PDB file of C-alpha atoms and ligand atoms in Angstrom:
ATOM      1  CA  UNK P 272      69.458  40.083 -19.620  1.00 98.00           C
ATOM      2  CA  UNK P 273      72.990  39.131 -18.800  1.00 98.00           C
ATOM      3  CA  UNK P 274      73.787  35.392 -19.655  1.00 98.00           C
ATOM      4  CA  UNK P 275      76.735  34.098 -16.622  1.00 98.00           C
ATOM      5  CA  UNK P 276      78.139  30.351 -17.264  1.00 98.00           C
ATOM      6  CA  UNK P 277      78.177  28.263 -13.964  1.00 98.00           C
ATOM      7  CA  UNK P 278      81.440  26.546 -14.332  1.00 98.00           C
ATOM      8  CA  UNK P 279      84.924  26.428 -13.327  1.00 98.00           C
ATOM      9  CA  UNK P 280      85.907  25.015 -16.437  1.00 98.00           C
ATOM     10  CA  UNK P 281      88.400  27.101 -18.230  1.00 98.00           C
ATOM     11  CA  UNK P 282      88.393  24.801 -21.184  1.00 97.00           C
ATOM     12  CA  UNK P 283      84.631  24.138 -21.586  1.00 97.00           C
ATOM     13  CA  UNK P 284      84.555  28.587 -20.562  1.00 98.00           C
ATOM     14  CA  UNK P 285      87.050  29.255 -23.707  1.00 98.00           C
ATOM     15  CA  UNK P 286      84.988  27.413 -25.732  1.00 97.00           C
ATOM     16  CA  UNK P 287      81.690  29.743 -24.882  1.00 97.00           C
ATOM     17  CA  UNK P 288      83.586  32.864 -24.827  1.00 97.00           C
ATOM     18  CA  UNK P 289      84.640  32.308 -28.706  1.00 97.00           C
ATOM     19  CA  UNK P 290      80.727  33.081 -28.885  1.00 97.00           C
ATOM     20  CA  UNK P 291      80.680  36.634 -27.528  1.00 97.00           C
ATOM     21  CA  UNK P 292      77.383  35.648 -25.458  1.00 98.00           C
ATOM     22  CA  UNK P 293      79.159  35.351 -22.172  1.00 98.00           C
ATOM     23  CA  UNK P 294      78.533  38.131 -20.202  1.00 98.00           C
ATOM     24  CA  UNK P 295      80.632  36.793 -16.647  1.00 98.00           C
ATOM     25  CA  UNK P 296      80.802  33.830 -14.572  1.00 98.00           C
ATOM     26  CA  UNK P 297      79.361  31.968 -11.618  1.00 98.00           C
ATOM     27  CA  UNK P 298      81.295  29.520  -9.239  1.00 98.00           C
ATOM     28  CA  UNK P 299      80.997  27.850  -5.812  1.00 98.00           C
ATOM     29  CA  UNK P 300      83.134  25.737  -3.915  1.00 98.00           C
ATOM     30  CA  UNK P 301      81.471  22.439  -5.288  1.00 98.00           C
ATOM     31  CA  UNK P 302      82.576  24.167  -9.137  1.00 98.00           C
ATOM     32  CA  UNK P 303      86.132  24.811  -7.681  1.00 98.00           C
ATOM     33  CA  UNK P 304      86.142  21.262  -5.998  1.00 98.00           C
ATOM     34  CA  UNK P 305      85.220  19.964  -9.538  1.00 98.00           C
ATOM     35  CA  UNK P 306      87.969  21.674 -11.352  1.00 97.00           C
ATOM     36  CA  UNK P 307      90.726  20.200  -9.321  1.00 97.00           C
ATOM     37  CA  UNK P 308      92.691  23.521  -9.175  1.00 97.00           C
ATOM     38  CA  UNK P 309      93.434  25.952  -7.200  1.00 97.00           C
ATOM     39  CA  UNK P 310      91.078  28.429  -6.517  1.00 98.00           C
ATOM     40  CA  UNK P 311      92.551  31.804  -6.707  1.00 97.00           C
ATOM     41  CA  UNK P 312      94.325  30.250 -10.417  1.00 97.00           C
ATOM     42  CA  UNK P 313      91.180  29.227 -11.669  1.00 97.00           C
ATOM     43  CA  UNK P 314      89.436  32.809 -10.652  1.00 98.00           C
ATOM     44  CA  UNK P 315      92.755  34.769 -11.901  1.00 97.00           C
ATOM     45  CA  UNK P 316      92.496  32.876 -15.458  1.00 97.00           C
ATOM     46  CA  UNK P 317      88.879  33.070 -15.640  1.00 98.00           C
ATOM     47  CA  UNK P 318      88.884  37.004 -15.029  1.00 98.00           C
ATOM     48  CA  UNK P 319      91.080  37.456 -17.789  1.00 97.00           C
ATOM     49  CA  UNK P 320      89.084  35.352 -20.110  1.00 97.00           C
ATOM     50  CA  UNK P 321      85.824  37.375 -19.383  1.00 97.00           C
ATOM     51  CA  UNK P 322      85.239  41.183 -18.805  1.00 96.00           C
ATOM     52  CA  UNK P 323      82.000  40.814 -16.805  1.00 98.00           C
ATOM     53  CA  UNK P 324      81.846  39.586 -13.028  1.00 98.00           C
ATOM     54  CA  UNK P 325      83.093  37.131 -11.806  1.00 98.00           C
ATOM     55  CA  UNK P 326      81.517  35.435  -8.768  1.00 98.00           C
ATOM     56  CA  UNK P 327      84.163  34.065  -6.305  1.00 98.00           C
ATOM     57  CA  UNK P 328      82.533  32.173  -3.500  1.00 98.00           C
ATOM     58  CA  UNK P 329      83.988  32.811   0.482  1.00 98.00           C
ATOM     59  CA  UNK P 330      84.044  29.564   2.666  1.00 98.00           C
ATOM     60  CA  UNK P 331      84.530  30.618   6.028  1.00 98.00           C
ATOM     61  CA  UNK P 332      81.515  31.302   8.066  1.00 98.00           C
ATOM     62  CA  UNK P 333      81.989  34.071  10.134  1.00 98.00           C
ATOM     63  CA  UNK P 334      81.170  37.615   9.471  1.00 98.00           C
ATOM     64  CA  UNK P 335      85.595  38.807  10.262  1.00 98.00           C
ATOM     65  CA  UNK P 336      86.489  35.607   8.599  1.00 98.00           C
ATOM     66  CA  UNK P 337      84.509  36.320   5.193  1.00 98.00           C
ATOM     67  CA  UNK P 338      85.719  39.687   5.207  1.00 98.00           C
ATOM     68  CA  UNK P 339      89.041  38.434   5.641  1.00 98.00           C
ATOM     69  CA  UNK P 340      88.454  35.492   2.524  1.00 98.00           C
ATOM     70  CA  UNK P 341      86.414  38.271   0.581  1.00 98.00           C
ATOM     71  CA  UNK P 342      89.226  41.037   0.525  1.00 98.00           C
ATOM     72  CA  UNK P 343      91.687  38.401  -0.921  1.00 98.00           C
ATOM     73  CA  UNK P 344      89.720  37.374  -3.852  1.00 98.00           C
ATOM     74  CA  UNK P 345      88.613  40.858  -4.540  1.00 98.00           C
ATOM     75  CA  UNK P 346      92.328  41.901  -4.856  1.00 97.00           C
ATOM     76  CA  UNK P 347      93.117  39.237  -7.594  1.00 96.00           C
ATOM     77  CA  UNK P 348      90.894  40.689 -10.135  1.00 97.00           C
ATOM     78  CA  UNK P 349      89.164  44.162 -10.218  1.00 97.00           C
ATOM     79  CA  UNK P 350      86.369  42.014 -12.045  1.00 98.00           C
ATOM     80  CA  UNK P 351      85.835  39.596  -9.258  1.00 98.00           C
ATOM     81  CA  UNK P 352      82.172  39.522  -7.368  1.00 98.00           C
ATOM     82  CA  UNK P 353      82.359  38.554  -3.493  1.00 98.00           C
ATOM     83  CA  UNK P 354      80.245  35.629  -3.393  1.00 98.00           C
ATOM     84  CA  UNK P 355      78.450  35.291   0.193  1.00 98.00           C
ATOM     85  CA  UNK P 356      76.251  32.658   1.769  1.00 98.00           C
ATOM     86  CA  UNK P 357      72.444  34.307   2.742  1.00 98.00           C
ATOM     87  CA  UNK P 358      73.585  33.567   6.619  1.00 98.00           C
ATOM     88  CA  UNK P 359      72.954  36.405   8.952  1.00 98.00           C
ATOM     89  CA  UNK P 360      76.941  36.288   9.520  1.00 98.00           C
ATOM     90  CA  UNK P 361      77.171  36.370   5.251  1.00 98.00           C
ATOM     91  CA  UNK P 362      74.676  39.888   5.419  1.00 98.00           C
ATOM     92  CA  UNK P 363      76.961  41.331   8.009  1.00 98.00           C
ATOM     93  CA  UNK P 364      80.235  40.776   5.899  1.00 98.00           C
ATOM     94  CA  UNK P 365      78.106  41.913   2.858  1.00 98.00           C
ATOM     95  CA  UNK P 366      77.228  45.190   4.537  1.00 98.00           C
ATOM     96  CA  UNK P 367      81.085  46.007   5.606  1.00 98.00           C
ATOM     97  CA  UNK P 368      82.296  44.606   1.569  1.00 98.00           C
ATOM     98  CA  UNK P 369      79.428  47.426   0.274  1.00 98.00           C
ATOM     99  CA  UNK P 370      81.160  50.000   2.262  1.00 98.00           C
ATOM    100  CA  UNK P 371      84.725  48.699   1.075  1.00 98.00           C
ATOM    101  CA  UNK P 372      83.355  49.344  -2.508  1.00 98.00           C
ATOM    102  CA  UNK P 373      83.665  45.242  -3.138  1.00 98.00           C
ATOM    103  CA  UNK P 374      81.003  44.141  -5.020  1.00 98.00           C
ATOM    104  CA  UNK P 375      78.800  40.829  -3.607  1.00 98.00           C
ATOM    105  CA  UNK P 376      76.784  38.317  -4.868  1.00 98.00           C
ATOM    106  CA  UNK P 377      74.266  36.930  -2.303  1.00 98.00           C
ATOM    107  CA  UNK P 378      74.058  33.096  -2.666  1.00 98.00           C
ATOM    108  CA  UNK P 379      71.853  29.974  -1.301  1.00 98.00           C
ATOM    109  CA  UNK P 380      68.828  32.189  -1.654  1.00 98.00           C
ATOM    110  CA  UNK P 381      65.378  30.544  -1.354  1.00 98.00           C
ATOM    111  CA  UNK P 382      62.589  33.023   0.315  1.00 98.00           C
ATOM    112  CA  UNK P 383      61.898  36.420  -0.708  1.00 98.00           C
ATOM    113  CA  UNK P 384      62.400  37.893   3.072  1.00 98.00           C
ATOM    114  CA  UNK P 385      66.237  36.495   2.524  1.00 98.00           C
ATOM    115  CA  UNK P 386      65.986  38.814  -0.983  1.00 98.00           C
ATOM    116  CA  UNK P 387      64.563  41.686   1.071  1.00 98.00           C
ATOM    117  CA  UNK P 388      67.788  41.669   3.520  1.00 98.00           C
ATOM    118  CA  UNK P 389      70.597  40.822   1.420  1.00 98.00           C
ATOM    119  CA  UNK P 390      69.286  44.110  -0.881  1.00 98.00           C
ATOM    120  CA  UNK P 391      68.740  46.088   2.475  1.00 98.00           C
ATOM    121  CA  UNK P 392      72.710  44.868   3.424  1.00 98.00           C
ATOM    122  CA  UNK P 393      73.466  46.635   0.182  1.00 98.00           C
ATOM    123  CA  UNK P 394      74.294  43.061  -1.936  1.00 98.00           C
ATOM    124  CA  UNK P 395      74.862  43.670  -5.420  1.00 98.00           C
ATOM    125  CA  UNK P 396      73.703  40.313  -6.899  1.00 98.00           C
ATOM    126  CA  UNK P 397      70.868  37.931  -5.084  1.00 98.00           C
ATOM    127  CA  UNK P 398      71.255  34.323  -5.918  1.00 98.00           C
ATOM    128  CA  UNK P 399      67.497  32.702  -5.826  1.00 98.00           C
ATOM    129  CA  UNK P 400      68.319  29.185  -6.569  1.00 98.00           C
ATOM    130  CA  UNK P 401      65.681  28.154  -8.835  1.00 98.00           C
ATOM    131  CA  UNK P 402      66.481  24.150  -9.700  1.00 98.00           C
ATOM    132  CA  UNK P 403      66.742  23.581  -6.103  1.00 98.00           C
ATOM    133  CA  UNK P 404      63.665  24.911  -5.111  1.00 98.00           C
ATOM    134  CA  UNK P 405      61.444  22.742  -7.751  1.00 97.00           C
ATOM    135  CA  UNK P 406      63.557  19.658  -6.640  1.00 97.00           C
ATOM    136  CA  UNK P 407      61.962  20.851  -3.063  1.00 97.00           C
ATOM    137  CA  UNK P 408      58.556  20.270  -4.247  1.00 97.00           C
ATOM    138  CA  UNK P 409      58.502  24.366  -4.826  1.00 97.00           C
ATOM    139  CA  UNK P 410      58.147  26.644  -7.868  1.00 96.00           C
ATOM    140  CA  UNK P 411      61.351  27.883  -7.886  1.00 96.00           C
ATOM    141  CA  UNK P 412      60.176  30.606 -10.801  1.00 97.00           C
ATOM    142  CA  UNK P 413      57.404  31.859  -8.763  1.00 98.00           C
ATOM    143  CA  UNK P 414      60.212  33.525  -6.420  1.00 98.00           C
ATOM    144  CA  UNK P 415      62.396  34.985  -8.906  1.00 98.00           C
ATOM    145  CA  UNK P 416      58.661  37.032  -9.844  1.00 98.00           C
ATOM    146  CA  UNK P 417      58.207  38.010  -5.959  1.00 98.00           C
ATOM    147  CA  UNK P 418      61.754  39.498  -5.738  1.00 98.00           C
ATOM    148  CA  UNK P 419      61.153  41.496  -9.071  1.00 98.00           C
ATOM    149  CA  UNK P 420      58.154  42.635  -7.428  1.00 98.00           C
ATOM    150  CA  UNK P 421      60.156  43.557  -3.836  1.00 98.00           C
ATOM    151  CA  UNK P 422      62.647  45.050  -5.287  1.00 98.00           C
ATOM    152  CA  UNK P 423      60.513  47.471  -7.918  1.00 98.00           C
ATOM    153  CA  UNK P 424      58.589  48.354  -5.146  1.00 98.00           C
ATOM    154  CA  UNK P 425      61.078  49.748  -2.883  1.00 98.00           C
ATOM    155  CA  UNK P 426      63.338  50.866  -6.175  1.00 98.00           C
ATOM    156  CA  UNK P 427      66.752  48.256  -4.789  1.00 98.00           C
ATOM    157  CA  UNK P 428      69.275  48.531  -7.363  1.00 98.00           C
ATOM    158  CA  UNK P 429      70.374  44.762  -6.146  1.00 98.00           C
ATOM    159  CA  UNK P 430      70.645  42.426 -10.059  1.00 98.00           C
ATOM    160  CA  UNK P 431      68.211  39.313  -9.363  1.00 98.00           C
ATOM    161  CA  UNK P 432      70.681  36.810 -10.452  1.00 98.00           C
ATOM    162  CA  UNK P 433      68.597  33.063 -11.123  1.00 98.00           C
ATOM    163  CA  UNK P 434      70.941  30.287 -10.202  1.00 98.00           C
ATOM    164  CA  UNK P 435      70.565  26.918 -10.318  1.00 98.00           C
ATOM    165  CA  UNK P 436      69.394  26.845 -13.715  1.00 98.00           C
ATOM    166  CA  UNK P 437      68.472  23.218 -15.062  1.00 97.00           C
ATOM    167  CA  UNK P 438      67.427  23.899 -19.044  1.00 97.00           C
ATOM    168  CA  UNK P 439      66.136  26.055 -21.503  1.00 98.00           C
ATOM    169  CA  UNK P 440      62.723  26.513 -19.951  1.00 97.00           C
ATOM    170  CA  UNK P 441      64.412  27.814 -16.770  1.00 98.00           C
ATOM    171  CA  UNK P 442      66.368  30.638 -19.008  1.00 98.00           C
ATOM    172  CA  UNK P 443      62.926  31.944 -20.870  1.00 98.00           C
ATOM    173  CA  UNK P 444      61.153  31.973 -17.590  1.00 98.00           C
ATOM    174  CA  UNK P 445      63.491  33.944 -15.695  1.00 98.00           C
ATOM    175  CA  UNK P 446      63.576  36.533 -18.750  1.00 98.00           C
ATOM    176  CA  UNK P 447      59.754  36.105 -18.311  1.00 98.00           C
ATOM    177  CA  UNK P 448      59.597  37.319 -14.674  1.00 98.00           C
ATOM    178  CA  UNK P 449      61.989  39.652 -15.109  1.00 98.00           C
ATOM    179  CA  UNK P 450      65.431  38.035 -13.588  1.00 98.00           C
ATOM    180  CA  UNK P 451      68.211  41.063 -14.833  1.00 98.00           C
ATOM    181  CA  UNK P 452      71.002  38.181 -15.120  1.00 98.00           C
ATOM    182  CA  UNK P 453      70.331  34.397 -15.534  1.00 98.00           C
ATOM    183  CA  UNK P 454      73.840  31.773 -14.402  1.00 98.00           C
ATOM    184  CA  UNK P 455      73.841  28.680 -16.579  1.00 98.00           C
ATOM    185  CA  UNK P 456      75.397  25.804 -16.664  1.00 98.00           C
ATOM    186  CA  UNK P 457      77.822  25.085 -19.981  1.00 98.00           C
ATOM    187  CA  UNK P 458      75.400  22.293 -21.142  1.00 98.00           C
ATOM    188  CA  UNK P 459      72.108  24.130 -20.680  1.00 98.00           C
ATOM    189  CA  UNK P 460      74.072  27.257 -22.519  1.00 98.00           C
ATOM    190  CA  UNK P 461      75.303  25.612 -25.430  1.00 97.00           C
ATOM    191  CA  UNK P 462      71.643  23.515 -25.919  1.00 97.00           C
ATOM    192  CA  UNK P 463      69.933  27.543 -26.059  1.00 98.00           C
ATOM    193  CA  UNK P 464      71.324  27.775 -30.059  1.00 97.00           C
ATOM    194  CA  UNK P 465      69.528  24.477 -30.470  1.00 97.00           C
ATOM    195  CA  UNK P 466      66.301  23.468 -31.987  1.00 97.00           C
ATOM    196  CA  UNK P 467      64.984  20.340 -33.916  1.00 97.00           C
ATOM    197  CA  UNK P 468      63.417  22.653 -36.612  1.00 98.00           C
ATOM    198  CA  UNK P 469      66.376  24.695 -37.220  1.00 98.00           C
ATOM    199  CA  UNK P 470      68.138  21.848 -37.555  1.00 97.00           C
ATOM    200  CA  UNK P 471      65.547  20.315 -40.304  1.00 98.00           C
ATOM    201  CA  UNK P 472      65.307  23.481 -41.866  1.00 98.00           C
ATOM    202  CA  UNK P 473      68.569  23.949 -42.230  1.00 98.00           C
ATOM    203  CA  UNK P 474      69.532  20.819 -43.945  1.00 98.00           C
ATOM    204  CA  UNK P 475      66.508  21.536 -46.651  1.00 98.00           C
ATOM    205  CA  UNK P 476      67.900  24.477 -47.067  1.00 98.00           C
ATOM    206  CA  UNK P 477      71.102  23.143 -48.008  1.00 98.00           C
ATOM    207  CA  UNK P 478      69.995  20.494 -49.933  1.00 98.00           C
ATOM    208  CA  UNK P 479      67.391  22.572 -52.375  1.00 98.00           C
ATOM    209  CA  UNK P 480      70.286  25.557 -52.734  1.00 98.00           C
ATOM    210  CA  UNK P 481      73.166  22.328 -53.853  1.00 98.00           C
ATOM    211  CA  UNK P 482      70.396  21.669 -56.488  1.00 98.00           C
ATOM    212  CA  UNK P 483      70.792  24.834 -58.377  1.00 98.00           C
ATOM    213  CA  UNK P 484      74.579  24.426 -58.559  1.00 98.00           C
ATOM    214  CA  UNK P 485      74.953  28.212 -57.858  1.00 98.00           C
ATOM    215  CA  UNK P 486      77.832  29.980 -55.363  1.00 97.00           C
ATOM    216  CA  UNK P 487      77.370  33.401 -53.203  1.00 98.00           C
ATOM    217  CA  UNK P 488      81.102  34.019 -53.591  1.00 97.00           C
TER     218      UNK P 488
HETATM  219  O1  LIG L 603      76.245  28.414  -8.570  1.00 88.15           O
HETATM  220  C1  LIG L 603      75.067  28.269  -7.894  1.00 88.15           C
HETATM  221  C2  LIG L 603      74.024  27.425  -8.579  1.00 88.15           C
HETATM  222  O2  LIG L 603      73.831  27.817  -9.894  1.00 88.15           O
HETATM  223  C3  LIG L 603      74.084  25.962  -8.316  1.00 88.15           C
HETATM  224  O3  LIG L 603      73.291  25.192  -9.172  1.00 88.15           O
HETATM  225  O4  LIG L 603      72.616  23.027 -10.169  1.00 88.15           O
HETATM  226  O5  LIG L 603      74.082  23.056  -8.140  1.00 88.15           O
HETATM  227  O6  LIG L 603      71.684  23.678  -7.969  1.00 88.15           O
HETATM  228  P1  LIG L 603      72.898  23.663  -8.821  1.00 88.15           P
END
Protein backbone atom coordinates (compact mmCIF):
# COMPACT_ATOMS: atom_id res chain seq x y z
CA UNK A 1 0.00 0.00 0.00
CA UNK A 2 1.43 3.35 -0.88
CA UNK A 3 1.36 5.86 2.13
CA UNK A 4 0.77 9.85 0.32
CA UNK A 5 0.95 12.87 3.02
CA UNK A 6 -1.97 15.41 2.50
CA UNK A 7 -0.13 18.60 2.99
CA UNK A 8 1.40 21.48 1.40
CA UNK A 9 3.74 21.85 4.05
CA UNK A 10 7.26 21.64 2.88
CA UNK A 11 8.58 21.92 6.37
CA UNK A 12 6.20 19.54 8.24
CA UNK A 13 6.84 17.17 4.39
CA UNK A 14 10.85 17.32 5.08
CA UNK A 15 10.33 16.23 8.29
CA UNK A 16 8.34 12.84 7.07
CA UNK A 17 10.51 12.28 4.19
CA UNK A 18 13.71 11.89 6.66
CA UNK A 19 11.53 8.62 7.39
CA UNK A 20 11.68 6.94 3.98
CA UNK A 21 7.80 6.02 4.42
CA UNK A 22 6.58 8.68 2.08
CA UNK A 23 5.68 7.30 -0.97
CA UNK A 24 4.17 10.92 -2.81
CA UNK A 25 1.91 13.63 -1.98
CA UNK A 26 -1.66 14.87 -2.00
CA UNK A 27 -2.82 18.61 -2.27
CA UNK A 28 -5.91 20.72 -3.07
CA UNK A 29 -6.50 24.21 -3.34
CA UNK A 30 -7.66 24.54 0.41
CA UNK A 31 -3.74 22.80 1.18
CA UNK A 32 -2.23 25.44 -1.26
CA UNK A 33 -4.51 28.24 0.29
CA UNK A 34 -3.07 27.05 3.69
CA UNK A 35 0.51 27.24 2.73
CA UNK A 36 0.44 30.83 1.72
CA UNK A 37 2.65 30.24 -1.38
CA UNK A 38 2.54 30.02 -4.59
CA UNK A 39 1.31 27.13 -6.10
CA UNK A 40 3.46 26.03 -8.89
CA UNK A 41 6.69 26.81 -6.01
CA UNK A 42 5.19 24.77 -3.55
CA UNK A 43 4.48 21.75 -6.26
CA UNK A 44 8.12 22.40 -7.92
CA UNK A 45 9.82 22.03 -4.27
CA UNK A 46 7.66 19.32 -3.21
CA UNK A 47 8.47 17.16 -6.45
CA UNK A 48 11.95 17.37 -5.75
CA UNK A 49 11.60 16.38 -2.19
CA UNK A 50 9.62 13.15 -3.12
CA UNK A 51 10.03 10.65 -6.07
CA UNK A 52 6.43 9.37 -6.06
CA UNK A 53 3.33 11.44 -7.44
CA UNK A 54 2.52 14.26 -6.78
CA UNK A 55 -1.14 15.34 -6.93
CA UNK A 56 -1.56 18.96 -8.25
CA UNK A 57 -5.15 20.03 -8.10
CA UNK A 58 -6.76 22.16 -11.45
CA UNK A 59 -9.26 25.00 -10.45
CA UNK A 60 -10.94 25.97 -13.43
CA UNK A 61 -14.09 24.23 -14.27
CA UNK A 62 -14.35 23.65 -17.70
CA UNK A 63 -13.31 20.67 -19.63
CA UNK A 64 -10.60 23.33 -22.32
CA UNK A 65 -9.88 25.28 -19.23
CA UNK A 66 -8.58 22.17 -17.06
CA UNK A 67 -6.75 20.97 -19.89
CA UNK A 68 -5.28 24.22 -20.25
CA UNK A 69 -4.43 24.42 -16.01
CA UNK A 70 -3.54 20.57 -16.23
CA UNK A 71 -0.80 20.83 -19.06
CA UNK A 72 0.97 23.60 -16.99
CA UNK A 73 1.40 21.75 -13.85
CA UNK A 74 2.25 18.59 -15.63
CA UNK A 75 5.21 20.43 -17.32
CA UNK A 76 6.78 21.57 -13.93
CA UNK A 77 7.55 18.17 -12.75
CA UNK A 78 7.58 14.82 -14.71
CA UNK A 79 6.35 13.49 -11.18
CA UNK A 80 3.31 15.64 -10.97
CA UNK A 81 -0.40 13.84 -10.97
CA UNK A 82 -3.26 16.03 -12.70
CA UNK A 83 -5.63 16.37 -9.99
CA UNK A 84 -9.38 16.68 -11.41
CA UNK A 85 -12.73 17.35 -9.79
CA UNK A 86 -15.36 14.06 -10.44
CA UNK A 87 -17.53 16.77 -12.63
CA UNK A 88 -18.66 15.48 -15.94
CA UNK A 89 -16.50 18.55 -17.41
CA UNK A 90 -13.37 17.05 -14.92
CA UNK A 91 -14.00 13.23 -16.83
CA UNK A 92 -13.86 14.92 -20.16
CA UNK A 93 -10.45 16.75 -19.45
CA UNK A 94 -9.37 13.42 -17.77
CA UNK A 95 -10.07 11.45 -20.92
CA UNK A 96 -8.05 14.04 -23.34
CA UNK A 97 -4.91 14.22 -20.20
CA UNK A 98 -4.99 10.01 -20.59
CA UNK A 99 -4.43 10.40 -24.21
CA UNK A 100 -1.70 13.23 -23.61
CA UNK A 101 0.09 10.53 -21.47
CA UNK A 102 -0.56 13.00 -18.19
CA UNK A 103 -1.33 11.10 -15.42
CA UNK A 104 -4.78 12.12 -13.21
CA UNK A 105 -6.01 11.76 -10.00
CA UNK A 106 -9.86 11.82 -9.80
CA UNK A 107 -10.94 13.87 -6.72
CA UNK A 108 -14.30 14.75 -4.62
CA UNK A 109 -15.33 11.16 -5.10
CA UNK A 110 -18.29 9.87 -3.05
CA UNK A 111 -20.48 7.04 -5.03
CA UNK A 112 -19.15 4.11 -6.67
CA UNK A 113 -20.98 4.99 -10.22
CA UNK A 114 -18.55 8.31 -10.02
CA UNK A 115 -15.56 5.40 -9.48
CA UNK A 116 -17.00 3.44 -12.41
CA UNK A 117 -16.60 6.62 -14.87
CA UNK A 118 -13.59 8.30 -13.82
CA UNK A 119 -11.82 4.52 -14.40
CA UNK A 120 -13.87 4.20 -17.74
CA UNK A 121 -12.33 8.07 -18.63
CA UNK A 122 -9.04 6.30 -18.16
CA UNK A 123 -8.16 8.25 -14.50
CA UNK A 124 -5.19 6.96 -12.98
CA UNK A 125 -5.98 7.63 -9.27
CA UNK A 126 -9.82 7.79 -7.79
CA UNK A 127 -10.13 9.94 -4.77
CA UNK A 128 -13.14 8.34 -2.51
CA UNK A 129 -13.20 10.77 0.26
CA UNK A 130 -13.67 8.70 3.20
CA UNK A 131 -13.81 11.37 6.41
CA UNK A 132 -16.31 13.26 4.53
CA UNK A 133 -18.58 10.68 3.89
CA UNK A 134 -18.87 9.45 7.76
CA UNK A 135 -19.24 13.22 8.69
CA UNK A 136 -22.38 12.74 6.10
CA UNK A 137 -23.95 10.27 8.28
CA UNK A 138 -22.30 7.52 5.67
CA UNK A 139 -19.71 4.73 5.99
CA UNK A 140 -17.22 6.21 4.13
CA UNK A 141 -15.11 2.63 4.29
CA UNK A 142 -17.93 0.70 2.96
CA UNK A 143 -17.21 2.53 -0.54
CA UNK A 144 -13.61 2.23 -0.74
CA UNK A 145 -14.74 -1.98 -0.52
CA UNK A 146 -17.42 -1.42 -3.49
CA UNK A 147 -14.80 0.23 -5.78
CA UNK A 148 -12.25 -2.66 -5.00
CA UNK A 149 -14.98 -4.83 -5.94
CA UNK A 150 -15.88 -2.63 -9.42
CA UNK A 151 -12.78 -2.35 -10.37
CA UNK A 152 -11.59 -6.31 -9.87
CA UNK A 153 -14.48 -7.14 -11.64
CA UNK A 154 -13.99 -5.40 -14.79
CA UNK A 155 -9.89 -5.75 -14.27
CA UNK A 156 -9.45 -1.25 -14.25
CA UNK A 157 -5.95 -0.63 -13.63
CA UNK A 158 -7.26 2.89 -11.97
CA UNK A 159 -5.11 3.02 -7.94
CA UNK A 160 -8.15 3.48 -5.37
CA UNK A 161 -6.58 6.31 -3.62
CA UNK A 162 -8.65 6.89 0.15
CA UNK A 163 -8.64 10.56 0.90
CA UNK A 164 -9.86 12.30 3.54
CA UNK A 165 -8.29 10.25 6.03
CA UNK A 166 -9.10 11.30 9.78
CA UNK A 167 -6.81 8.65 12.05
CA UNK A 168 -5.27 5.51 12.38
CA UNK A 169 -8.41 3.44 12.13
CA UNK A 170 -9.11 5.03 8.71
CA UNK A 171 -5.40 3.82 7.44
CA UNK A 172 -5.94 -0.08 8.67
CA UNK A 173 -9.35 -0.09 7.17
CA UNK A 174 -8.52 1.06 3.86
CA UNK A 175 -5.54 -1.61 3.83
CA UNK A 176 -8.46 -3.85 5.03
CA UNK A 177 -10.70 -3.33 1.96
CA UNK A 178 -8.11 -3.24 -0.20
CA UNK A 179 -7.44 0.72 -1.00
CA UNK A 180 -3.82 0.34 -3.28
CA UNK A 181 -2.71 3.94 -1.85
CA UNK A 182 -4.05 5.61 1.37
CA UNK A 183 -3.38 10.09 1.52
CA UNK A 184 -2.84 11.15 5.11
CA UNK A 185 -2.68 13.95 6.79
CA UNK A 186 0.97 14.83 8.62
CA UNK A 187 -0.68 14.40 12.10
CA UNK A 188 -2.56 11.16 11.47
CA UNK A 189 0.97 9.93 9.73
CA UNK A 190 3.27 10.69 12.35
CA UNK A 191 0.57 9.23 15.28
CA UNK A 192 0.82 5.53 12.95
CA UNK A 193 4.57 4.84 14.82
CA UNK A 194 2.65 5.44 18.02
CA UNK A 195 1.29 3.23 20.66
CA UNK A 196 0.78 3.49 24.52
CA UNK A 197 2.36 -0.03 24.97
CA UNK A 198 5.34 0.56 22.96
CA UNK A 199 5.82 3.40 24.71
CA UNK A 200 5.56 1.48 28.30
CA UNK A 201 7.48 -1.20 27.02
CA UNK A 202 10.00 0.65 25.92
CA UNK A 203 10.83 2.58 28.96
CA UNK A 204 10.96 -0.99 31.02
CA UNK A 205 13.08 -1.97 28.71
CA UNK A 206 15.39 0.72 29.29
CA UNK A 207 15.17 0.83 32.74
CA UNK A 208 15.83 -3.17 33.52
CA UNK A 209 18.89 -3.10 30.69
CA UNK A 210 20.52 0.45 32.86
CA UNK A 211 20.34 -2.08 35.79
CA UNK A 212 22.90 -4.45 34.53
CA UNK A 213 25.36 -1.62 33.79
CA UNK A 214 26.31 -3.40 30.49
CA UNK A 215 27.00 -1.53 26.80
CA UNK A 216 26.28 -3.11 23.12
CA UNK A 217 29.17 -1.03 21.78
O1 LIG B 1 -6.91 16.02 -0.34
C1 LIG B 1 -8.19 15.54 -0.30
C2 LIG B 1 -8.66 15.06 1.05
O2 LIG B 1 -7.75 14.19 1.64
C3 LIG B 1 -9.26 16.10 1.94
O3 LIG B 1 -9.42 15.69 3.27
O4 LIG B 1 -9.85 16.16 5.66
O5 LIG B 1 -10.30 17.93 3.95
O6 LIG B 1 -11.78 15.94 4.12
P1 LIG B 1 -10.40 16.48 4.28
Amino acid sequence: MQLLLDTADVIVLKDLVATGLVDGVTTNPTLIAKSGRPMLEVIAEICDLVEGPVSAEVAATESQAMLAEGRKLASAASNVVVKVPLTREGLIAVRQFSAEGIQTNVTLCFSAPQALLAAKAGANYISPFVGRLDDHGAVGMDLISEIRAIYDNYDFDTEILAASIRNGSHVTQAAIAGADCATIPPDVFASLFKHPLTEKGLDQFLADWAKTGQSIL
